[in-house]
Amino acid sequence: MMGLFSQAGAHLRGRPRGISSVEDKVPEDTEPDDTSILDENEGSIIISLISQLRVGMELSKVTFPTFVLEPRSMLERITDFMAHPDLIFGYVSVPSTLRPPTSHFPRAPILLSTLLSAEDCDDPEERFLRVLQYYLAGWHIKPKGVKKPYNPVLGEFFRCRYDYSNGTQGFYIAEQGVSTVSRPASPLTGRGTVSHHPPVSAFFYVSPANQVQIVGELRPKSKFLGNSVSTTLEGENRVVLMGRPQDGEYVITMPNMYARGILFGKMVLELGDTCVALNEKSGLACDLEFKTKGFFSGTYNAIAGRVRKGNTDIGEVSGKWSHVMEFKDVRTGKKRPLFDVDKEGQKLAPKWVAPEDEQEPYESRRLWSALTQAILLKDMEAATEAKSAVEDAQRERRRREEPAEAHHARFFELRGGRWEPKLTLPQDSEMAVTMVREWIWSSTSAAPA
């Protein structure tokens, strides 16, 4: 295997930068924003990094070079899946010349188009599809090239608020924790022990007025596979339509991510493997395959899936998650778009995040501020120093803690094997808004109005 690394290193170092080769060409069918070309310095850093690796090795302890980093934390990146709320809230659009001066026009009398909220749909199949398209719409949001967000450190959290055009609000909180198992004191040492399981990113989103709640957790695990790195996204999203309690939870798992061409060729980002969306109460499920491109055939960013009720297929999902995804009802032959990136991709719900000088020390944007600024300035030396400073401080913090001391998350707790928020919301939506706002922004001067 080291021979392969040596050959790859010689291959990259020996190629004059002005001369193209087969490996330098853009892979067919790939998206420009999904690919990266390394310069000489970046290529040398990659070769130095991978010379320490073995195929199948987990990468949780490996420090990646800063030029492959997306300038935000994984805790913030999860908000991509809340970026198109109209798909599940519904909307009412009016011609721009007839809109009132305020942006709050949910019930304007002259309509251009109307989409009911998911909970207002009486058909359980329609509610299921609306939740599915809400989830699928988040994948197109990503940085240019092959980038990964910062790995959150223990105790880090990210919080934000959404102000929607219909006058309602949404709230999001994510926190990095770790599953622990405490054992009683040993009769020999008199001290207990704590077993630490892989880190977990727990998250909670709610819009009380729109009756939508999402709870979930992610446990990314990366492995080196030779000419690629895979990231397995363990965990799930649990969507609840609060106005339809009889539906229970819509549970959705995640596909895996692959960075191809890290040794030779052009680096390409792909989503791959299968995820499942399931609503047990209605018996509806979707097995969705994110297809990776084969060596000789296939295309990039393709998806294919089937929606079934019990053991009976009722529809098919097809298309590209980077462009257009469609649903076909196999009983009628009719097709409908699930999401069109070219038409709807820019309509993102903006987030309100407190200014960094009003954030707490372990709040994501403040914690990683120096690293983010260095990346934006393309100062890789300063970025490496800033990243190391955060990681060294985290290691020192863990070293000072007692061996038997368990980490206690601030916003979440482990119940029945699942991470849940330390919050119980009242049924009244106005009271719920006040409660969740005070809970998320407790003990801080940055609490929003």
CSV table of N, CA, C and O in Angstrom, one decimal, residues 175 408-415 419-424 439:
chain,number,residue,atom,x,y,z
A,175,GLU,N,-26.1,20.7,19.4
A,175,GLU,CA,-25.1,20.7,20.5
A,175,GLU,C,-24.3,19.4,20.2
A,175,GLU,O,-24.8,18.3,19.9
A,408,HIS,N,-22.0,16.4,30.6
A,408,HIS,CA,-23.4,16.7,30.7
A,408,HIS,C,-23.8,17.7,29.7
A,408,HIS,O,-23.4,18.9,29.8
A,409,ALA,N,-24.6,17.3,28.7
A,409,ALA,CA,-25.0,18.2,27.7
A,409,ALA,C,-25.9,19.3,28.3
A,409,ALA,O,-26.7,19.0,29.2
A,410,ARG,N,-25.9,20.5,27.7
A,410,ARG,CA,-26.7,21.6,28.2
A,410,ARG,C,-28.1,21.6,27.7
A,410,ARG,O,-29.1,21.8,28.5
A,411,PHE,N,-28.3,21.2,26.5
A,411,PHE,CA,-29.7,21.3,25.9
A,411,PHE,C,-30.3,19.9,25.6
A,411,PHE,O,-31.5,19.9,25.4
A,412,PHE,N,-29.6,18.9,25.6
A,412,PHE,CA,-30.1,17.6,25.3
A,412,PHE,C,-29.8,16.5,26.3
A,412,PHE,O,-28.9,16.7,27.1
A,413,GLU,N,-30.6,15.4,26.3
A,413,GLU,CA,-30.3,14.3,27.2
A,413,GLU,C,-30.7,13.0,26.4
A,413,GLU,O,-31.5,13.0,25.5
A,414,LEU,N,-30.0,11.9,26.8
A,414,LEU,CA,-30.2,10.7,26.2
A,414,LEU,C,-31.4,9.9,26.9
A,414,LEU,O,-31.3,9.7,28.1
A,415,ARG,N,-32.4,9.7,26.1
A,415,ARG,CA,-33.6,9.0,26.7
A,415,ARG,C,-34.0,7.9,25.7
A,415,ARG,O,-34.3,8.1,24.5
A,419,TRP,N,-31.3,10.9,21.5
A,419,TRP,CA,-31.1,12.3,22.1
A,419,TRP,C,-32.3,13.1,21.9
A,419,TRP,O,-32.9,13.3,20.8
A,420,GLU,N,-32.8,13.7,23.0
A,420,GLU,CA,-34.0,14.5,23.0
A,420,GLU,C,-33.7,15.8,23.7
A,420,GLU,O,-32.9,15.9,24.6
A,421,PRO,N,-34.4,16.9,23.3
A,421,PRO,CA,-34.2,18.2,24.0
A,421,PRO,C,-34.7,18.2,25.4
A,421,PRO,O,-35.7,17.5,25.7
A,422,LYS,N,-34.1,18.9,26.2
A,422,LYS,CA,-34.6,19.1,27.6
A,422,LYS,C,-35.7,20.1,27.7
A,422,LYS,O,-35.6,21.2,28.3
A,423,LEU,N,-36.7,19.8,27.0
A,423,LEU,CA,-37.8,20.8,26.9
A,423,LEU,C,-39.1,20.1,26.5
A,423,LEU,O,-39.1,19.2,25.7
A,424,THR,N,-40.2,20.5,27.2
A,424,THR,CA,-41.5,20.0,26.9
A,424,THR,C,-42.4,21.2,26.5
A,424,THR,O,-42.6,22.1,27.4
A,439,TRP,N,-35.6,29.2,26.4
A,439,TRP,CA,-34.8,28.0,26.7
A,439,TRP,C,-33.5,28.0,25.9
A,439,TRP,O,-32.4,27.8,26.4
